[in-house]
Amino acid sequence: SFSEDRLSGTVVISIKVDGAGQLISKRITKSLDPTIDRACLDAVQSIDFVPVGSGTPASVSSGTVTFVIRSR
């Protein structure tokens, strides 16, 4: 069982995506709890990334995905 403070906070994941929108790497940069971290990594894995704009997409784009976790 988790304590209430452990269920509130943020999980931050650094990602890299190739020019076709495929996730090529993901790494937790701010952890909350191993079980919650795994769920967030799984959620990032299921995102469909789509190039935007009219130019040629970058060969690799990087960014972060932040999950805000609040206990009820």
Coordinates of N, CA, C and O in Angstrom, one line a residue:
S1 N 0.8 -1.2 0.0 CA 0.0 0.0 0.0 C 0.9 1.2 0.0 O 1.9 1.3 0.7
F2 N 0.5 2.2 -0.8 CA 1.3 3.5 -0.9 C 0.8 4.5 0.1 O -0.4 4.6 0.4
S3 N 1.7 5.3 0.6 CA 1.3 6.4 1.4 C 0.8 7.5 0.5 O 1.1 7.6 -0.7
E4 N 0.0 8.4 1.1 CA -0.7 9.4 0.2 C 0.3 10.3 -0.4 O 0.2 10.7 -1.6
D5 N 1.5 10.7 0.2 CA 2.4 11.6 -0.4 C 3.1 11.0 -1.6 O 3.5 11.6 -2.5
R6 N 3.2 9.7 -1.5 CA 3.9 9.0 -2.6 C 3.1 8.9 -3.9 O 3.6 8.6 -4.9
L7 N 1.8 9.1 -3.7 CA 0.9 9.1 -4.9 C 0.7 10.4 -5.5 O -0.1 10.6 -6.4
S8 N 1.3 11.5 -5.0 CA 1.2 12.8 -5.5 C 2.5 13.3 -6.0 O 3.5 13.1 -5.2
G9 N 2.6 13.9 -7.1 CA 3.9 14.4 -7.6 C 3.9 14.3 -9.1 O 2.9 14.2 -9.8
T10 N 5.1 14.4 -9.7 CA 5.3 14.3 -11.1 C 6.3 13.3 -11.5 O 7.2 12.9 -10.8
V11 N 6.0 12.7 -12.7 CA 7.0 11.8 -13.4 C 7.4 12.5 -14.7 O 6.5 12.9 -15.4
V12 N 8.7 12.7 -14.9 CA 9.1 13.4 -16.1 C 9.9 12.4 -16.9 O 10.8 11.7 -16.4
I13 N 9.6 12.3 -18.2 CA 10.3 11.3 -19.1 C 10.9 12.1 -20.2 O 10.2 12.8 -20.9
S14 N 12.2 12.0 -20.5 CA 12.9 12.5 -21.6 C 12.7 11.6 -22.8 O 12.9 10.3 -22.6
I15 N 12.3 12.1 -24.0 CA 12.1 11.2 -25.1 C 12.9 11.7 -26.3 O 13.3 12.9 -26.4
K16 N 13.2 10.8 -27.2 CA 13.7 11.1 -28.6 C 12.8 10.4 -29.6 O 12.5 9.2 -29.4
V17 N 12.5 11.1 -30.6 CA 11.6 10.6 -31.7 C 12.3 10.8 -33.0 O 12.9 11.9 -33.3
D18 N 12.3 9.8 -33.9 CA 12.9 10.0 -35.2 C 12.0 10.7 -36.2 O 10.8 11.1 -35.8
G19 N 12.5 11.0 -37.4 CA 11.7 11.8 -38.3 C 10.4 11.2 -38.8 O 9.5 11.9 -39.3
A20 N 10.3 9.9 -38.6 CA 9.0 9.2 -39.0 C 8.0 9.2 -37.8 O 6.9 8.7 -37.9
G21 N 8.4 9.7 -36.7 CA 7.5 9.7 -35.5 C 7.7 8.5 -34.6 O 6.9 8.3 -33.7
Q22 N 8.7 7.7 -34.8 CA 8.9 6.5 -34.0 C 9.7 6.9 -32.7 O 10.7 7.6 -32.8
L23 N 9.2 6.5 -31.6 CA 9.9 6.7 -30.3 C 11.2 5.9 -30.3 O 11.2 4.6 -30.5
I24 N 12.4 6.5 -30.2 CA 13.6 5.8 -30.3 C 14.3 5.7 -28.9 O 15.2 4.8 -28.7
S25 N 13.9 6.6 -28.0 CA 14.4 6.4 -26.6 C 13.5 7.1 -25.6 O 12.9 8.1 -26.0
K26 N 13.5 6.6 -24.4 CA 12.7 7.2 -23.3 C 13.5 6.9 -22.0 O 14.1 5.8 -21.9
R27 N 13.5 7.9 -21.2 CA 14.3 7.8 -19.9 C 13.6 8.6 -18.9 O 13.3 9.8 -19.1
I28 N 13.4 8.1 -17.7 CA 12.8 8.8 -16.6 C 13.8 9.8 -16.0 O 15.0 9.4 -15.7
T29 N 13.5 11.1 -16.0 CA 14.4 12.1 -15.4 C 13.9 12.5 -14.1 O 14.6 13.1 -13.3
K30 N 12.6 12.3 -13.7 CA 12.1 12.5 -12.4 C 11.1 11.4 -12.1 O 10.1 11.2 -12.7
S31 N 11.5 10.6 -11.0 CA 10.8 9.4 -10.6 C 9.8 9.7 -9.5 O 10.1 10.6 -8.7
L32 N 8.8 8.9 -9.4 CA 7.8 9.1 -8.3 C 7.8 7.8 -7.5 O 8.0 7.7 -6.3
D33 N 7.6 6.7 -8.2 CA 7.4 5.3 -7.6 C 7.6 4.3 -8.7 O 7.1 4.6 -9.8
P34 N 8.3 3.2 -8.5 CA 8.5 2.3 -9.6 C 7.3 1.8 -10.3 O 7.3 1.7 -11.5
T35 N 6.2 1.6 -9.6 CA 4.9 1.1 -10.3 C 4.3 2.2 -11.1 O 3.9 2.0 -12.3
I36 N 4.3 3.4 -10.6 CA 3.8 4.6 -11.3 C 4.7 4.9 -12.5 O 4.2 5.2 -13.6
D37 N 6.0 4.9 -12.3 CA 7.0 5.2 -13.3 C 6.7 4.2 -14.5 O 6.7 4.6 -15.7
R38 N 6.6 2.9 -14.2 CA 6.3 1.9 -15.3 C 5.1 2.2 -16.1 O 5.0 2.2 -17.3
A39 N 4.0 2.6 -15.4 CA 2.8 3.0 -16.1 C 2.9 4.2 -17.0 O 2.4 4.2 -18.1
C40 N 3.7 5.1 -16.5 CA 4.0 6.3 -17.3 C 4.8 6.0 -18.6 O 4.6 6.5 -19.7
L41 N 5.9 5.1 -18.4 CA 6.7 4.7 -19.5 C 5.8 3.9 -20.5 O 5.9 4.1 -21.7
D42 N 4.9 3.1 -20.0 CA 4.0 2.4 -20.9 C 3.1 3.3 -21.7 O 2.8 3.2 -22.9
A43 N 2.6 4.4 -21.0 CA 1.8 5.4 -21.7 C 2.5 6.1 -22.8 O 2.0 6.3 -23.9
V44 N 3.8 6.5 -22.5 CA 4.6 7.2 -23.5 C 4.8 6.3 -24.7 O 4.8 6.7 -25.9
Q45 N 5.0 5.0 -24.5 CA 5.3 4.0 -25.5 C 4.1 4.0 -26.5 O 4.2 3.7 -27.7
S46 N 2.9 4.2 -26.0 CA 1.7 4.1 -26.8 C 1.3 5.3 -27.5 O 0.3 5.3 -28.3
I47 N 2.0 6.4 -27.3 CA 1.7 7.7 -28.0 C 2.1 7.6 -29.5 O 3.2 7.1 -29.8
D48 N 1.2 8.1 -30.4 CA 1.6 8.2 -31.8 C 2.1 9.6 -32.1 O 1.4 10.6 -32.0
F49 N 3.4 9.7 -32.4 CA 4.0 11.0 -32.7 C 3.9 11.3 -34.2 O 4.1 10.4 -35.0
V50 N 3.5 12.5 -34.5 CA 3.3 12.9 -35.9 C 4.1 14.1 -36.2 O 4.0 15.1 -35.5
P51 N 4.9 14.1 -37.3 CA 5.6 15.3 -37.6 C 4.6 16.4 -38.0 O 3.6 16.2 -38.6
V52 N 5.0 17.7 -37.6 CA 4.1 18.8 -37.9 C 4.9 19.8 -38.7 O 6.1 19.8 -38.8
G53 N 4.2 20.7 -39.4 CA 4.8 21.7 -40.2 C 4.9 21.3 -41.7 O 4.7 20.1 -42.0
S54 N 5.4 22.2 -42.5 CA 5.4 21.9 -43.9 C 6.8 21.5 -44.4 O 6.9 21.0 -45.5
G55 N 7.8 21.7 -43.6 CA 9.2 21.3 -44.0 C 9.5 19.9 -43.8 O 8.7 19.1 -43.4
T56 N 10.7 19.6 -44.1 CA 11.2 18.2 -43.8 C 11.4 18.0 -42.3 O 12.0 18.9 -41.7
P57 N 10.9 16.9 -41.7 CA 11.1 16.8 -40.3 C 12.5 16.6 -39.9 O 13.3 16.1 -40.7
A58 N 12.9 17.0 -38.7 CA 14.2 16.7 -38.2 C 14.5 15.2 -38.1 O 13.5 14.5 -37.9
S59 N 15.7 14.8 -38.3 CA 16.0 13.4 -38.2 C 15.8 12.9 -36.8 O 15.3 11.7 -36.7
V60 N 16.0 13.7 -35.8 CA 15.7 13.3 -34.4 C 15.2 14.5 -33.7 O 15.8 15.6 -33.7
S61 N 14.1 14.4 -33.0 CA 13.6 15.4 -32.1 C 13.6 14.9 -30.7 O 13.4 13.7 -30.4
S62 N 13.8 15.8 -29.7 CA 13.8 15.4 -28.3 C 12.9 16.4 -27.5 O 12.6 17.5 -28.0
G63 N 12.4 15.8 -26.4 CA 11.5 16.6 -25.6 C 11.3 15.9 -24.3 O 11.9 14.9 -24.0
T64 N 10.3 16.4 -23.6 CA 9.9 15.8 -22.3 C 8.4 15.6 -22.3 O 7.7 16.4 -22.9
V65 N 8.0 14.6 -21.6 CA 6.6 14.3 -21.3 C 6.5 14.3 -19.8 O 7.2 13.6 -19.1
T66 N 5.6 15.1 -19.2 CA 5.4 15.2 -17.8 C 4.0 14.7 -17.4 O 3.0 15.1 -18.0
F67 N 4.0 13.8 -16.4 CA 2.7 13.3 -15.9 C 2.6 13.9 -14.5 O 3.5 13.8 -13.7
V68 N 1.4 14.5 -14.2 CA 1.1 15.0 -12.9 C 0.2 14.0 -12.2 O -0.9 13.7 -12.7
I69 N 0.7 13.5 -11.1 CA -0.1 12.4 -10.4 C -0.6 13.0 -9.1 O 0.1 13.7 -8.3
R70 N -1.9 12.9 -8.9 CA -2.6 13.4 -7.7 C -3.4 12.2 -7.1 O -4.2 11.6 -7.8
S71 N -3.2 12.0 -5.8 CA -4.1 11.0 -5.1 C -5.4 11.6 -4.8 O -5.6 12.8 -4.7
R72 N -6.4 10.7 -4.8 CA -7.8 11.2 -4.5 C -8.1 10.8 -3.1 O -7.7 9.9 -2.5

